[in-house]
Coordinates of C-alpha atoms in Angstrom, one line a residue:
X1 CA -56.0 -100.3 50.7
X2 CA -55.0 -97.2 50.1
X3 CA -56.1 -93.6 53.0
X4 CA -57.7 -91.4 50.4
X5 CA -56.0 -87.9 51.4
X6 CA -58.1 -85.0 52.4
X7 CA -57.8 -81.7 50.5
X8 CA -56.0 -78.9 50.9
X9 CA -58.2 -75.9 51.9
X10 CA -57.6 -72.2 53.7
X11 CA -58.2 -71.5 57.2
X12 CA -58.5 -68.4 59.0
X13 CA -56.4 -66.0 57.6
X14 CA -55.2 -67.2 54.9
X15 CA -52.8 -69.8 56.8
X16 CA -53.3 -73.3 54.8
X17 CA -54.6 -76.3 56.8
X18 CA -55.7 -80.2 56.1
X19 CA -59.1 -81.0 56.6
X20 CA -58.3 -84.0 58.0
X21 CA -61.2 -84.2 60.5
X22 CA -59.9 -81.9 63.6
X23 CA -62.3 -79.5 64.5
X24 CA -59.8 -77.3 66.9
X25 CA -58.0 -76.0 63.7
X26 CA -61.2 -75.1 62.4
X27 CA -61.9 -72.7 65.4
X28 CA -62.3 -68.8 64.2
X29 CA -59.3 -66.9 65.8
X30 CA -60.4 -65.3 68.9
X31 CA -57.7 -63.6 69.5
X32 CA -54.7 -61.6 68.1
X33 CA -51.8 -63.8 69.3
X34 CA -53.9 -66.5 68.0
X35 CA -52.7 -65.7 64.6
X36 CA -50.8 -68.4 62.5
X37 CA -47.1 -66.8 62.1
X38 CA -44.4 -68.2 59.5
X39 CA -41.6 -66.9 57.6
X40 CA -42.2 -68.8 54.7
X41 CA -44.7 -67.8 51.9
X42 CA -45.6 -71.8 51.0
X43 CA -47.5 -71.4 54.4
X44 CA -50.5 -68.9 53.5
X45 CA -52.4 -68.8 50.8
X46 CA -53.2 -66.2 47.9
X47 CA -55.2 -63.2 49.2
X48 CA -58.2 -62.6 48.2
X49 CA -59.2 -59.7 50.0
X50 CA -62.1 -61.2 52.3
X51 CA -59.3 -61.9 54.8
X52 CA -59.7 -60.7 58.5
X53 CA -56.4 -58.5 57.8
X54 CA -56.3 -57.7 54.3
X55 CA -60.1 -56.5 53.8
X56 CA -59.9 -52.7 53.8
X57 CA -56.7 -53.3 51.0
X58 CA -56.3 -52.4 46.8
X59 CA -54.6 -56.1 47.2
X60 CA -55.5 -56.9 43.8
X61 CA -52.8 -54.0 42.8
X62 CA -50.3 -55.6 44.3
X63 CA -50.7 -58.7 42.7
X64 CA -46.3 -59.0 41.8
X65 CA -45.3 -57.9 45.3
X66 CA -47.8 -61.0 47.2
X67 CA -47.9 -63.8 44.2
X68 CA -44.5 -62.6 42.1
X69 CA -41.0 -63.3 42.1
X70 CA -39.0 -60.5 43.7
X71 CA -35.4 -59.6 44.1
X72 CA -34.1 -59.8 47.2
X73 CA -30.5 -58.1 46.8
X74 CA -29.5 -55.3 48.2
X75 CA -31.6 -52.9 48.5
X76 CA -29.9 -49.4 47.9
X77 CA -29.6 -47.4 50.9
X78 CA -27.0 -44.4 52.6
X79 CA -26.2 -44.3 56.4
X80 CA -25.6 -41.5 57.9
X81 CA -21.5 -40.8 59.9
X82 CA -22.7 -41.0 63.6
X83 CA -20.3 -42.2 66.1
X84 CA -21.9 -44.3 68.5
X85 CA -24.3 -46.6 65.2
X86 CA -22.7 -49.1 63.0
X87 CA -24.5 -50.2 59.7
X88 CA -23.6 -53.6 58.1
X89 CA -25.2 -56.1 55.0
X90 CA -25.3 -59.9 56.7
X91 CA -26.8 -63.3 55.5
X92 CA -30.3 -64.0 56.3
X93 CA -28.4 -67.3 58.7
X94 CA -27.0 -64.5 60.6
X95 CA -28.4 -65.0 64.4
X96 CA -30.2 -61.3 64.8
X97 CA -32.4 -61.9 62.3
X98 CA -35.8 -63.1 63.5
X99 CA -35.4 -62.0 66.9
X100 CA -38.0 -59.3 67.0
X101 CA -41.0 -60.8 65.4
X102 CA -42.7 -63.3 62.2
X103 CA -44.6 -62.5 60.0
X104 CA -48.4 -63.3 60.3
X105 CA -49.6 -62.2 56.6
X106 CA -48.5 -63.1 53.2
X107 CA -47.5 -59.8 51.9
X108 CA -44.8 -60.2 54.8
X109 CA -44.1 -63.8 54.2
X110 CA -43.2 -63.3 51.3
X111 CA -40.5 -60.4 51.9
X112 CA -38.8 -62.7 54.7
X113 CA -38.8 -65.4 52.0
X114 CA -37.1 -63.8 49.2
X115 CA -34.7 -61.5 50.8
X116 CA -30.5 -62.4 50.7
X117 CA -28.7 -60.4 53.1
X118 CA -30.0 -58.0 55.9
X119 CA -29.3 -54.0 56.9
X120 CA -28.1 -53.7 60.6
X121 CA -27.7 -50.3 61.8
X122 CA -26.9 -50.9 65.6
X123 CA -26.6 -47.8 67.9
X124 CA -24.2 -48.6 71.0
X125 CA -23.6 -44.7 72.7
X126 CA -25.3 -43.9 76.5
X127 CA -25.5 -40.6 75.1
X128 CA -28.3 -39.3 72.3
X129 CA -27.3 -39.6 69.0
X130 CA -29.4 -39.7 65.7
X131 CA -29.1 -41.8 62.7
X132 CA -30.4 -41.2 59.5
X133 CA -31.0 -44.1 56.8
X134 CA -32.0 -42.9 53.4
X135 CA -33.4 -44.9 50.6
X136 CA -34.1 -42.6 47.2
X137 CA -32.7 -44.9 44.5
X138 CA -34.9 -47.6 44.1
X139 CA -36.8 -48.0 41.2
X140 CA -40.1 -49.9 40.3
X141 CA -38.9 -53.9 40.1
X142 CA -40.3 -55.2 42.5
X143 CA -38.1 -55.9 45.5
X144 CA -38.2 -57.8 49.0
X145 CA -36.2 -56.1 51.8
X146 CA -34.6 -57.3 55.6
X147 CA -33.4 -54.1 57.7
X148 CA -32.4 -55.1 61.4
X149 CA -32.3 -52.1 64.2
X150 CA -31.0 -52.7 67.6
X151 CA -30.2 -50.4 70.4
X152 CA -27.8 -52.0 72.9
X153 CA -29.2 -51.9 76.2
X154 CA -28.5 -49.1 78.0
X155 CA -27.9 -47.0 74.4
X156 CA -30.0 -44.0 73.8
X157 CA -31.0 -43.5 69.6
X158 CA -32.7 -41.7 67.0
X159 CA -33.1 -43.0 63.5
X160 CA -34.8 -42.1 61.1
X161 CA -36.0 -44.2 57.9
X162 CA -36.1 -41.7 55.4
X163 CA -38.2 -43.1 52.5
X164 CA -38.5 -41.7 48.7
X165 CA -39.1 -41.4 44.8
X166 CA -40.2 -44.6 43.2
X167 CA -40.3 -48.0 44.6
X168 CA -42.1 -51.2 44.3
X169 CA -41.4 -52.3 47.8
X170 CA -42.4 -55.2 50.7
X171 CA -39.8 -55.3 53.6
X172 CA -39.9 -56.1 57.3
X173 CA -38.1 -54.4 60.4
X174 CA -37.0 -55.7 63.2
X175 CA -36.3 -53.2 66.1
X176 CA -34.6 -54.9 69.2
X177 CA -34.3 -52.5 71.7
X178 CA -31.4 -54.1 74.8
X179 CA -32.6 -53.6 79.2
X180 CA -32.8 -50.3 80.1
X181 CA -32.5 -48.7 76.5
X182 CA -34.6 -46.1 75.1
X183 CA -34.4 -45.6 71.2
X184 CA -37.0 -43.6 68.9
X185 CA -37.5 -45.2 65.2
X186 CA -39.0 -43.3 62.6
X187 CA -40.2 -44.0 59.4
X188 CA -41.4 -41.2 56.9
X189 CA -43.3 -42.7 53.4
X190 CA -42.9 -39.4 50.9
X191 CA -42.0 -41.8 47.7
X192 CA -43.6 -40.3 44.0
X193 CA -47.1 -40.8 43.2
X194 CA -46.8 -44.4 41.8
X195 CA -45.3 -45.4 44.3
X196 CA -46.7 -49.2 46.1
X197 CA -44.7 -49.6 50.0
X198 CA -45.7 -52.8 51.8
X199 CA -44.0 -52.9 55.6
X200 CA -44.1 -54.9 58.7
X201 CA -41.8 -53.5 61.6
X202 CA -42.1 -56.3 64.4
X203 CA -40.4 -54.5 68.4
X204 CA -39.4 -56.2 71.1
X205 CA -38.6 -54.3 73.8
X206 CA -36.5 -55.4 77.4
X207 CA -36.7 -54.8 80.8
X208 CA -37.3 -50.9 81.4
X209 CA -36.1 -50.0 78.7
X210 CA -38.5 -47.7 76.2
X211 CA -39.6 -48.1 72.4
X212 CA -40.8 -44.9 70.2
X213 CA -42.0 -45.7 67.1
X214 CA -43.3 -42.9 64.7
X215 CA -45.0 -43.0 61.3
X216 CA -45.4 -40.5 59.2
X217 CA -47.1 -41.4 55.5
X218 CA -47.7 -38.5 53.1
X219 CA -45.9 -40.1 49.7
X220 CA -47.2 -43.5 47.7
X221 CA -49.8 -44.3 46.3
X222 CA -50.3 -47.6 48.0
X223 CA -48.5 -48.1 51.5
X224 CA -49.5 -50.3 54.3
X225 CA -47.3 -50.1 57.0
X226 CA -47.8 -52.3 60.1
X227 CA -46.5 -51.8 63.4
X228 CA -46.3 -54.8 66.2
X229 CA -44.4 -53.9 69.3
X230 CA -44.0 -56.2 71.7
X231 CA -43.4 -55.5 75.4
X232 CA -42.6 -58.7 76.8
X233 CA -40.0 -58.4 79.5
X234 CA -41.2 -56.3 82.7
X235 CA -41.0 -52.4 83.2
X236 CA -40.7 -52.3 79.6
X237 CA -42.9 -49.5 77.3
X238 CA -44.0 -48.3 74.0
X239 CA -45.6 -45.4 72.1
X240 CA -46.8 -45.7 68.1
X241 CA -47.5 -42.6 66.8
X242 CA -48.6 -41.6 63.5
X243 CA -49.4 -39.1 60.9
X244 CA -50.9 -39.2 57.3
X245 CA -52.2 -37.0 54.7
X246 CA -54.1 -39.0 51.9
X247 CA -54.6 -36.8 48.5
X248 CA -57.1 -38.5 45.9
X249 CA -57.1 -41.4 44.7
X250 CA -54.4 -42.4 47.5
X251 CA -54.1 -45.8 49.8
X252 CA -52.8 -44.6 53.2
X253 CA -53.5 -47.9 56.5
X254 CA -51.7 -48.3 59.6
X255 CA -52.7 -51.6 61.4
X256 CA -51.1 -51.5 65.2
X257 CA -50.7 -54.1 67.2
X258 CA -48.7 -53.3 70.6
X259 CA -48.9 -56.9 72.9
X260 CA -48.5 -56.9 76.5
X261 CA -46.5 -59.9 77.8
X262 CA -45.1 -58.9 81.3
X263 CA -46.0 -57.4 84.3
X264 CA -46.0 -53.3 85.4
X265 CA -45.9 -52.3 81.4
X266 CA -47.2 -49.2 79.3
X267 CA -48.4 -48.3 76.1
X268 CA -49.7 -45.3 74.2
X269 CA -51.0 -45.8 71.1
X270 CA -52.1 -42.0 69.0
X271 CA -52.5 -42.3 65.0
X272 CA -53.4 -38.7 63.1
X273 CA -54.5 -38.0 60.0
X274 CA -56.4 -35.6 57.4
X275 CA -57.8 -37.0 53.7
X276 CA -58.4 -35.2 50.5
X277 CA -59.6 -35.7 47.4
X278 CA -62.2 -38.0 45.3
X279 CA -60.7 -41.4 46.5
X280 CA -58.5 -40.7 49.6
X281 CA -58.9 -43.7 51.6
X282 CA -57.1 -44.7 55.0
X283 CA -57.4 -47.1 57.2
X284 CA -56.0 -47.4 61.7
X285 CA -56.4 -50.8 62.8
X286 CA -55.2 -50.2 66.4
X287 CA -55.0 -54.1 68.5
X288 CA -54.1 -54.2 72.1
X289 CA -53.6 -57.2 73.9
X290 CA -53.4 -57.5 77.5
X291 CA -51.9 -61.2 78.4
X292 CA -52.8 -63.1 81.6
X293 CA -49.6 -61.9 82.7
X294 CA -49.4 -58.5 82.0
X295 CA -50.2 -57.6 85.4
X296 CA -50.1 -54.1 86.3
X297 CA -50.4 -52.6 82.7
X298 CA -51.1 -49.1 81.8
X299 CA -52.3 -49.1 78.3
X300 CA -54.2 -46.6 75.7
X301 CA -54.6 -46.7 72.1
X302 CA -56.4 -43.4 69.9
X303 CA -56.9 -42.3 66.3
X304 CA -58.2 -39.2 64.9
X305 CA -59.2 -38.2 61.0
X306 CA -60.0 -34.6 59.7
X307 CA -61.9 -35.3 56.4
X308 CA -61.2 -31.8 54.6
X309 CA -63.0 -32.7 51.3
X310 CA -66.3 -34.5 49.9
X311 CA -65.5 -38.7 48.5
X312 CA -62.7 -39.7 51.3
X313 CA -63.1 -42.8 53.2
X314 CA -61.2 -43.2 56.6
X315 CA -61.7 -46.8 58.6
X316 CA -60.6 -46.8 61.6
X317 CA -61.4 -50.0 63.8
X318 CA -59.9 -49.9 67.5
X319 CA -59.2 -53.2 69.5
X320 CA -59.0 -54.3 72.9
X321 CA -58.4 -57.5 74.7
X322 CA -57.9 -58.1 77.9
X323 CA -56.7 -60.9 79.8
X324 CA -56.2 -59.8 83.4
X325 CA -58.4 -57.6 85.8
X326 CA -54.7 -56.9 87.5
X327 CA -54.4 -53.5 85.5
X328 CA -54.3 -49.9 85.9
X329 CA -56.0 -49.1 83.3
X330 CA -56.8 -49.2 79.4
X331 CA -58.9 -47.9 76.9
X332 CA -59.2 -47.0 73.4
X333 CA -61.0 -43.8 70.8
X334 CA -62.0 -43.5 67.8
X335 CA -63.6 -40.4 65.4
X336 CA -63.7 -39.2 62.2
X337 CA -65.5 -35.9 61.4
X338 CA -65.3 -32.2 59.4
X339 CA -63.5 -29.1 60.7
X340 CA -65.0 -28.5 64.1
X341 CA -66.9 -25.3 63.4
X342 CA -66.8 -23.4 66.9
X343 CA -62.8 -23.7 66.2
X344 CA -63.3 -21.9 62.7
X345 CA -65.2 -19.0 63.8
X346 CA -62.9 -18.3 67.0
X347 CA -59.9 -18.0 64.9
X348 CA -62.4 -15.8 62.1
X349 CA -63.5 -14.1 65.2
X350 CA -60.1 -12.9 65.5
X351 CA -58.6 -11.4 61.4
X352 CA -58.4 -14.1 60.2
X353 CA -59.4 -15.9 57.4
X354 CA -61.3 -18.9 57.0
X355 CA -59.0 -20.8 54.6
X356 CA -56.4 -19.5 57.1
X357 CA -57.7 -20.7 60.3
X358 CA -59.2 -23.8 58.2
X359 CA -55.1 -24.6 57.5
X360 CA -53.7 -23.3 61.5
X361 CA -56.7 -26.3 61.9
X362 CA -55.0 -28.7 60.3
X363 CA -51.0 -27.4 60.9
X364 CA -52.1 -28.4 64.5
X365 CA -53.9 -31.7 64.2
X366 CA -50.9 -33.5 62.6
X367 CA -47.7 -31.2 63.9
X368 CA -48.6 -32.6 67.8
X369 CA -47.2 -36.0 66.2
X370 CA -44.4 -34.6 64.1
X371 CA -43.1 -33.0 66.6
X372 CA -42.4 -36.0 68.7
X373 CA -39.8 -36.5 65.9
X374 CA -37.1 -35.0 67.9
X375 CA -34.8 -34.0 65.4
X376 CA -35.1 -29.9 63.7
X377 CA -34.1 -31.3 60.4
X378 CA -36.6 -33.7 59.7
X379 CA -39.7 -31.7 62.0
X380 CA -39.2 -28.9 59.7
X381 CA -38.8 -30.7 56.3
X382 CA -42.2 -32.6 57.5
X383 CA -44.1 -29.4 58.0
X384 CA -43.3 -27.6 54.5
X385 CA -44.7 -30.8 53.1
X386 CA -47.8 -30.1 55.0
X387 CA -48.1 -27.1 54.0
X388 CA -47.5 -28.0 50.8
X389 CA -50.2 -30.2 50.4
X390 CA -52.7 -27.2 52.8
X391 CA -52.4 -25.6 49.7
X392 CA -53.0 -28.3 47.0
X393 CA -56.2 -28.6 49.0
X394 CA -57.0 -24.4 48.6
X395 CA -56.4 -24.9 45.4

């Protein structure tokens, strides 16, 4: 007698499973750490838009990146020549790949399944150095990319990922910070108006090491960049900062995960965004998990959104999960609103026009994040880009 095989069904978050009577597999995911993970796209069902990780995303416009064939050849890049920083391409079997994290959803898994070689940037200098990785020669071909950024123990570095021009890109970026190292990674999205960019960034932070991850999203039709920072060694410090400015019809999304998995770790999350124009949509989801072994944790996350015109939408969802009561502190905050009339009135009382007062408020609001980059040329260029956005708003 042949035993019947139960039909395959879709489980929580799109991972496929069999209905074999194992009710434990049907229990909804209770914590971020329980999400199923895999580097194989076949392990994830097709995205419907009803999944928790995709419910705010315009998935119908991402079909080529989620379900199509991706070009896994080298993504065109150029890297500034700096002493103490090396750049190389390695095969997907290289031992340096897969140390920082694993995809939790189909988009990241599709990119991981498709890439042929990974771009590895290594910082070894114990004196502060800055390297710029420029990607400005892509086209509209659906592509998969994989980047590894590693800071050797006790090194210090700033790595800036500059993204401009056309793109139809899905990628994974791994960040490995060695013991005692201090690394800042900045990802700047100034794509053209039709570009689509899906990115998952994963960071693992060593003992007494520090990572600062900064996202600045200004261009692109759809940008979905999700950083996950794993503080899995004692004394690790993680900061996740973001600034974004969404125009009419633009979708900018950031899902941030801060995972405290060791004693005496510290994290700060600050994302700030501005929206203007009909159909401008931003999404920020912040997950902080303080595990049972993460005693002495100090954590705080916040998101602020400034609405400049009618017809926009800002989704902001902070989440905090605490599995131990032995912590220094933890909290979260979220706010979305228009200009503070008192601020505008104060500036006008000093002889500043209403329009200029409005621009000053937005500058100060976003530049708090941009000023943390630490590279004057990049900061000045982004200041000019925000000014251009504000000029468009005035018109």
